[in-house]
Coordinates of C-alpha atoms in Angstrom, one line a residue:
M159 CA 26.3 41.7 -56.9
K160 CA 23.7 44.5 -56.6
N161 CA 22.5 43.9 -60.2
Y162 CA 22.5 40.2 -59.6
L163 CA 20.3 40.5 -56.5
M164 CA 18.0 42.8 -58.3
F165 CA 17.7 40.4 -61.2
L166 CA 17.1 37.5 -58.8
F167 CA 14.4 39.5 -57.0
M168 CA 12.7 40.3 -60.2
S169 CA 12.8 36.7 -61.4
I170 CA 11.4 35.4 -58.1
S171 CA 8.6 38.0 -58.4
I172 CA 7.7 37.0 -61.9
I173 CA 7.7 33.3 -61.0
T174 CA 5.6 34.0 -57.9
E175 CA 3.0 35.9 -59.9
A176 CA 2.9 33.1 -62.5
V177 CA 2.3 30.5 -59.9
S178 CA -0.4 32.6 -58.3
Q179 CA -2.2 33.0 -61.6
V180 CA -2.1 29.2 -62.2
K181 CA -3.4 28.6 -58.8
Q182 CA -6.3 31.1 -59.3
K183 CA -7.1 29.5 -62.7
N184 CA -7.3 26.0 -61.2
D185 CA -9.1 27.1 -58.0
P186 CA -12.7 25.8 -58.2
I187 CA -13.9 28.7 -56.1
K188 CA -14.9 31.7 -58.2
Y189 CA -16.6 35.0 -57.4
L190 CA -20.1 35.3 -58.8
F191 CA -21.5 38.8 -59.3
V192 CA -25.3 39.4 -59.6
G193 CA -26.6 42.6 -61.1
T194 CA -30.2 43.4 -60.2
Y195 CA -33.1 45.8 -60.6
T196 CA -33.7 47.5 -57.2
G197 CA -37.4 48.2 -57.5
K198 CA -38.5 45.3 -55.2
G199 CA -36.0 45.5 -52.4
S200 CA -32.7 44.5 -53.9
E201 CA -29.8 46.6 -52.6
G202 CA -27.7 46.5 -55.8
I203 CA -24.9 44.2 -56.7
Y204 CA -24.5 40.9 -54.8
V205 CA -21.3 38.9 -54.6
Y206 CA -21.1 35.2 -53.9
K207 CA -18.4 32.5 -53.9
F208 CA -19.3 29.7 -56.3
N209 CA -17.8 26.2 -56.4
T210 CA -17.4 25.1 -60.0
K211 CA -17.0 21.5 -58.9
T212 CA -20.0 21.1 -56.7
G213 CA -22.4 24.0 -57.6
D214 CA -22.4 25.2 -54.0
F215 CA -22.4 28.9 -53.2
K216 CA -22.0 31.3 -50.3
A217 CA -23.1 34.9 -50.0
I218 CA -20.1 37.3 -49.4
S219 CA -21.2 40.9 -49.8
N220 CA -23.5 43.4 -51.5
T221 CA -23.5 47.1 -52.4
K222 CA -26.0 49.5 -50.9
G223 CA -27.7 52.6 -52.5
I224 CA -26.8 51.7 -56.1
K225 CA -29.9 52.0 -58.3
N226 CA -30.6 49.4 -61.0
P227 CA -27.0 48.0 -61.5
S228 CA -28.5 45.7 -64.0
F229 CA -25.6 44.8 -66.2
L230 CA -22.0 44.2 -65.1
D231 CA -18.4 43.6 -66.3
F232 CA -15.0 43.7 -64.8
S233 CA -11.4 44.6 -65.6
P234 CA -9.0 41.9 -67.0
N235 CA -6.9 42.2 -63.8
H236 CA -10.0 41.6 -61.6
K237 CA -9.4 44.7 -59.6
F238 CA -12.4 46.7 -60.8
V239 CA -16.0 46.1 -61.5
Y240 CA -18.3 48.2 -63.6
S241 CA -22.1 48.5 -63.8
V242 CA -24.8 50.4 -65.6
N243 CA -27.4 52.3 -63.6
E244 CA -30.4 51.5 -65.8
T245 CA -32.6 54.6 -65.4
G246 CA -34.1 57.2 -67.6
N247 CA -33.1 60.9 -67.5
L248 CA -29.6 60.0 -68.6
G249 CA -28.8 56.9 -66.7
G250 CA -25.4 56.2 -65.2
I251 CA -22.3 54.1 -65.2
S252 CA -20.5 53.2 -62.0
A253 CA -17.0 52.0 -61.3
F254 CA -16.0 49.9 -58.2
E255 CA -12.8 48.7 -56.7
F256 CA -13.0 45.0 -55.9
N257 CA -11.2 43.4 -52.9
L258 CA -10.1 40.0 -54.1
K259 CA -9.5 38.9 -50.5
T260 CA -12.7 40.1 -48.8
G261 CA -15.0 40.0 -51.8
E262 CA -16.2 43.6 -51.1
L263 CA -17.0 46.3 -53.6
K264 CA -16.1 50.0 -53.0
L265 CA -17.6 52.7 -55.2
L266 CA -14.9 54.7 -57.0
N267 CA -17.0 57.1 -59.1
S268 CA -20.1 57.3 -61.3
S269 CA -20.7 59.1 -64.6
S270 CA -23.6 60.0 -66.8
A271 CA -24.3 57.4 -69.4
N272 CA -25.1 60.2 -71.9
G273 CA -28.4 58.4 -72.8
D274 CA -31.5 57.0 -71.2
H275 CA -31.6 53.4 -69.8
P276 CA -28.1 52.1 -70.2
C277 CA -28.5 48.3 -70.4
H278 CA -25.2 46.7 -71.4
L279 CA -21.5 47.3 -71.1
S280 CA -18.3 45.6 -72.1
M281 CA -14.7 46.0 -71.0
N282 CA -11.9 45.8 -73.6
A283 CA -9.1 43.3 -72.9
D284 CA -6.7 46.3 -72.5
G285 CA -8.5 47.3 -69.4
K286 CA -8.5 50.9 -70.6
H287 CA -11.8 51.2 -72.7
L288 CA -15.3 50.5 -71.6
A289 CA -18.1 50.4 -74.2
T290 CA -21.7 51.0 -73.0
A291 CA -25.1 50.8 -74.7
N292 CA -28.0 53.1 -74.0
Y293 CA -31.3 51.4 -75.0
T294 CA -33.8 54.3 -74.9
G295 CA -31.1 56.8 -75.8
G296 CA -30.3 54.9 -79.0
N297 CA -26.6 55.5 -78.6
L298 CA -23.3 54.0 -77.3
C299 CA -20.4 55.5 -75.3
L300 CA -16.7 54.7 -75.1
F301 CA -15.3 55.5 -71.6
E302 CA -11.6 55.7 -71.0
I303 CA -10.4 54.2 -67.7
N304 CA -8.0 55.9 -65.2
A305 CA -5.1 54.0 -63.7
D306 CA -7.0 53.7 -60.4
G307 CA -10.0 52.1 -62.2
S308 CA -12.3 55.1 -62.2
L309 CA -14.1 56.5 -65.2
K310 CA -12.6 59.4 -67.1
E311 CA -14.9 62.3 -67.9
N312 CA -16.2 63.2 -71.4
P313 CA -16.6 59.8 -73.1
Q314 CA -17.0 59.4 -76.8
V315 CA -20.7 59.3 -77.7
I316 CA -22.1 57.8 -81.0
Q317 CA -25.7 58.3 -81.8
H318 CA -27.6 55.8 -84.1
L319 CA -30.3 56.9 -86.5
G320 CA -33.3 55.2 -88.1
S321 CA -36.2 53.0 -87.2
G322 CA -37.7 49.5 -87.9
P323 CA -41.0 48.1 -89.2
K324 CA -42.5 47.3 -85.8
K325 CA -43.4 50.8 -84.7
D326 CA -44.4 49.8 -81.1
R327 CA -40.8 48.6 -80.4
Q328 CA -38.7 50.0 -83.3
E329 CA -39.8 53.6 -83.5
K330 CA -36.2 54.7 -83.1
P331 CA -32.8 53.2 -82.4
H332 CA -32.4 51.0 -79.3
V333 CA -28.8 49.9 -78.7
H334 CA -29.1 46.7 -76.7
S335 CA -25.6 45.4 -76.5
V336 CA -21.9 46.3 -77.3
N337 CA -19.5 43.4 -78.0
W338 CA -15.8 43.3 -78.5
A339 CA -14.6 40.9 -81.2
P340 CA -11.8 38.4 -80.2
N341 CA -9.2 40.8 -81.7
Q342 CA -10.4 43.4 -79.2
K343 CA -10.3 46.1 -81.9
D344 CA -13.6 45.5 -83.6
L345 CA -16.8 46.5 -81.7
Y346 CA -20.3 45.4 -82.7
A347 CA -23.2 47.4 -81.4
V348 CA -26.4 45.5 -81.7
D349 CA -29.4 47.8 -82.3
L350 CA -32.9 46.3 -81.7
G351 CA -34.6 49.4 -83.1
I352 CA -33.0 49.5 -86.5
D353 CA -32.4 45.8 -87.1
K354 CA -28.7 46.4 -87.6
I355 CA -25.4 45.3 -86.0
M356 CA -23.2 48.4 -86.3
H357 CA -19.5 47.9 -86.8
Y358 CA -16.8 50.1 -85.2
K359 CA -13.0 49.9 -84.9
L360 CA -10.9 51.1 -82.0
E361 CA -8.1 53.3 -83.3
N362 CA -5.9 55.6 -81.1
G363 CA -8.4 55.3 -78.3
K364 CA -11.5 56.2 -80.3
L365 CA -14.1 54.3 -82.2
I366 CA -14.3 54.9 -85.9
T367 CA -16.8 53.5 -88.5
G368 CA -15.9 50.0 -89.5
N369 CA -15.9 48.4 -92.9
P370 CA -18.6 47.4 -93.6
E371 CA -20.4 50.0 -91.6
F372 CA -23.1 47.6 -90.5
T373 CA -24.7 44.2 -91.0
Q374 CA -28.4 44.1 -91.8
V375 CA -30.4 41.4 -90.0
L376 CA -34.0 40.3 -90.3
H377 CA -36.4 43.2 -90.7
G378 CA -38.5 43.3 -87.6
G379 CA -36.3 40.7 -85.9
G380 CA -35.1 43.0 -83.1
P381 CA -31.5 41.9 -82.5
R382 CA -30.5 42.0 -78.8
H383 CA -27.5 40.0 -77.5
F384 CA -24.5 38.7 -79.5
T385 CA -21.7 36.2 -79.0
F386 CA -18.7 34.5 -80.7
T387 CA -17.5 31.0 -80.7
P388 CA -14.2 30.7 -78.8
N389 CA -12.2 30.4 -82.0
G390 CA -13.9 33.6 -83.4
K391 CA -14.9 31.9 -86.6
F392 CA -18.6 32.2 -86.0
A393 CA -21.0 34.7 -84.3
Y394 CA -24.6 34.5 -83.2
V395 CA -27.2 37.2 -82.5
I396 CA -30.5 36.4 -80.7
Q397 CA -33.5 38.4 -82.0
E398 CA -36.0 39.4 -79.4
L399 CA -39.0 40.2 -81.6
S400 CA -38.7 37.2 -84.0
N401 CA -37.7 34.6 -81.4
S402 CA -34.8 33.4 -83.6
I403 CA -31.0 33.2 -83.7
T404 CA -29.0 34.2 -86.7
T405 CA -25.6 32.5 -87.4
F406 CA -22.8 34.4 -89.0
R407 CA -19.4 33.5 -90.4
H408 CA -17.0 36.0 -89.0
D409 CA -14.0 37.0 -91.0
N410 CA -11.8 40.2 -90.4
G411 CA -14.8 42.3 -89.3
L412 CA -17.2 40.9 -91.8
L413 CA -20.3 39.2 -90.6
K414 CA -21.9 36.9 -93.2
P415 CA -25.3 35.5 -92.4
I416 CA -25.5 31.8 -93.1
D417 CA -28.4 30.4 -91.2
S418 CA -31.4 31.1 -88.9
S419 CA -32.9 29.0 -86.1
P420 CA -36.1 29.3 -84.0
T421 CA -35.8 29.4 -80.2
L422 CA -39.2 27.9 -79.5
P423 CA -40.9 24.5 -80.0
A424 CA -43.0 24.4 -83.2
D425 CA -46.2 23.8 -81.2
Y426 CA -45.8 26.7 -78.8
M427 CA -48.4 29.5 -79.5
G428 CA -48.0 31.7 -76.4
E429 CA -46.3 35.0 -76.0
N430 CA -42.5 35.1 -75.9
S431 CA -39.4 37.4 -76.3
T432 CA -35.9 36.2 -76.3
A433 CA -33.1 37.7 -74.1
D434 CA -29.6 36.2 -73.6
I435 CA -27.2 34.0 -75.6
H436 CA -24.0 32.1 -74.8
V437 CA -21.7 29.5 -76.3
S438 CA -20.2 26.8 -74.0
P439 CA -16.5 27.2 -73.2
D440 CA -15.6 24.2 -75.5
G441 CA -17.5 25.9 -78.4
K442 CA -19.7 22.8 -79.0
F443 CA -23.1 24.1 -77.7
L444 CA -25.1 27.3 -77.8
Y445 CA -27.9 28.4 -75.4
G446 CA -30.6 31.1 -75.8
S447 CA -33.2 32.3 -73.2
N448 CA -36.9 32.6 -73.8
R449 CA -39.1 34.9 -71.7
G450 CA -42.7 33.7 -71.8
H451 CA -41.9 30.1 -72.7
N452 CA -39.5 30.5 -69.7
S453 CA -36.9 28.1 -71.2
L454 CA -33.4 27.8 -72.5
A455 CA -33.1 26.7 -76.1
I456 CA -30.2 24.3 -76.5
Y457 CA -28.3 23.8 -79.8
S458 CA -25.3 21.8 -80.9
I459 CA -22.9 23.8 -83.1
N460 CA -21.6 22.3 -86.3
Q461 CA -17.8 22.7 -85.9
V462 CA -17.3 23.0 -89.7
D463 CA -19.9 25.6 -90.8
G464 CA -21.2 27.0 -87.4
K465 CA -24.8 26.0 -88.1
L466 CA -27.1 25.2 -85.2
Q467 CA -29.0 21.9 -84.6
M468 CA -31.7 22.1 -82.0
V469 CA -31.2 19.8 -79.0
G470 CA -34.3 20.8 -77.1
N471 CA -35.7 23.3 -74.6
Q472 CA -35.1 23.2 -70.9
S473 CA -37.5 24.9 -68.4
V474 CA -35.6 27.5 -66.3
L475 CA -37.8 26.6 -63.2
G476 CA -38.7 30.2 -62.8
K477 CA -40.1 33.2 -64.7
T478 CA -38.5 35.6 -67.2
P479 CA -34.9 34.3 -67.7
R480 CA -33.4 37.7 -68.6
N481 CA -29.8 36.5 -68.3
F482 CA -27.8 33.3 -67.7
M483 CA -24.2 32.2 -67.7
I484 CA -22.0 29.1 -68.0
D485 CA -19.2 28.8 -65.5
P486 CA -15.6 28.8 -66.9
T487 CA -15.3 25.1 -66.5
G488 CA -18.5 24.4 -68.4
N489 CA -19.8 22.3 -65.5
F490 CA -22.8 24.5 -64.6
L491 CA -25.3 26.8 -66.1
L492 CA -26.9 29.4 -63.9
A493 CA -30.2 31.0 -65.1
A494 CA -31.3 34.4 -63.6
N495 CA -35.1 34.5 -63.5
Q496 CA -36.0 38.2 -63.1
D497 CA -39.7 37.8 -62.2
S498 CA -39.4 34.8 -59.9
D499 CA -36.5 36.3 -57.9
N500 CA -34.2 33.2 -58.2
I501 CA -31.1 32.0 -59.9
V502 CA -31.4 28.3 -60.7
I503 CA -28.3 26.1 -60.9
F504 CA -28.2 23.4 -63.6
K505 CA -25.5 20.8 -64.2
R506 CA -24.4 20.6 -67.8
N507 CA -23.9 17.3 -69.7
K508 CA -20.8 18.3 -71.7
A509 CA -21.4 15.5 -74.2
T510 CA -25.0 16.3 -75.0
G511 CA -25.4 19.9 -73.9
K512 CA -28.5 19.0 -71.9
L513 CA -29.2 20.4 -68.5
I514 CA -30.1 18.7 -65.2
A515 CA -31.6 20.7 -62.3
T516 CA -29.4 20.4 -59.2
G517 CA -32.1 21.5 -56.8
K518 CA -29.9 24.4 -55.8
E519 CA -30.9 28.0 -56.3
I520 CA -29.9 31.5 -55.1
K521 CA -32.7 33.7 -53.9
V522 CA -32.2 37.3 -54.9
S523 CA -34.7 40.0 -55.9
M524 CA -34.9 40.7 -59.7
P525 CA -31.6 39.2 -60.9
V526 CA -30.7 40.6 -64.3
C527 CA -27.0 39.8 -65.0
L528 CA -24.6 37.1 -63.9
K529 CA -20.8 37.4 -64.2
M530 CA -18.2 35.0 -62.8
M531 CA -14.6 36.0 -62.0

């Protein structure tokens, strides 16, 4: 009888957890996290509740005293949130405990980033390994995560070497993003300074050199952010200095370049640099942000070969769209405009990929990164 009761209790617990997960997945209310620069009055990370059916939002909480938590990610179990502290003099990485009921963040610990100006990080699906990119330091780190969500000391540090042809921006390596492949074993570190996407593999808790070691992209292109289609067959990198997007076929760690697409209208002659890139949840459309033209480039994705077809450019109704995100349902796109201190909410047409301004926007100082839980 004792064993039967124990089995019954365990079965009920498993079913209850499964039902809870389904309810959370179907709940239209999600948590929206906003990472910021704190130079103009921002207090750090801001947390909102966002309705993925209506586009409505509500401010919930924010951190205090955290300097430049510009880029964010969170653990697979949603219990922990991580941020860079984008400063020079060996910037930092911070770990927070997140209260799913109250929406509040509690600082667990911080660590040196082991390089200047950490600008990007990415949590592995195992919840145990956090990769970080140091822009000015030209290196990346792999942090192990403790059971309580805090950062372990002494991360693995990998230094890049080399330079690129544009000496004002490519005088040395500048790691701009770190990106786990769908298999969660391959890591791609995109380096703007050397025009390479470096390839690593996670083995026994450490990163080793991948095969091939790197993928060369356009000389002087300045690769920045990187993304995959949901099925993992294709990948895209947005290049900050050439205002272009390169399409790759992805196969067992190999990135094969197959096409390149401009992000700007042919008649635009002003200054511009690209920033962020995302694929819609259904894998049918890709978006990239232009700073200067202050727009989102919209493309349809050929489902056979991954090539891009330009749909058009949408004004972000603000200045310097450093980051943007598409909510998990694909209903809305939120554009974070760093220099106009606003996050503009657009409704997505899922059939055409085009965007319609909702008239709703979130006012926050210098938004840099958007993540939705």
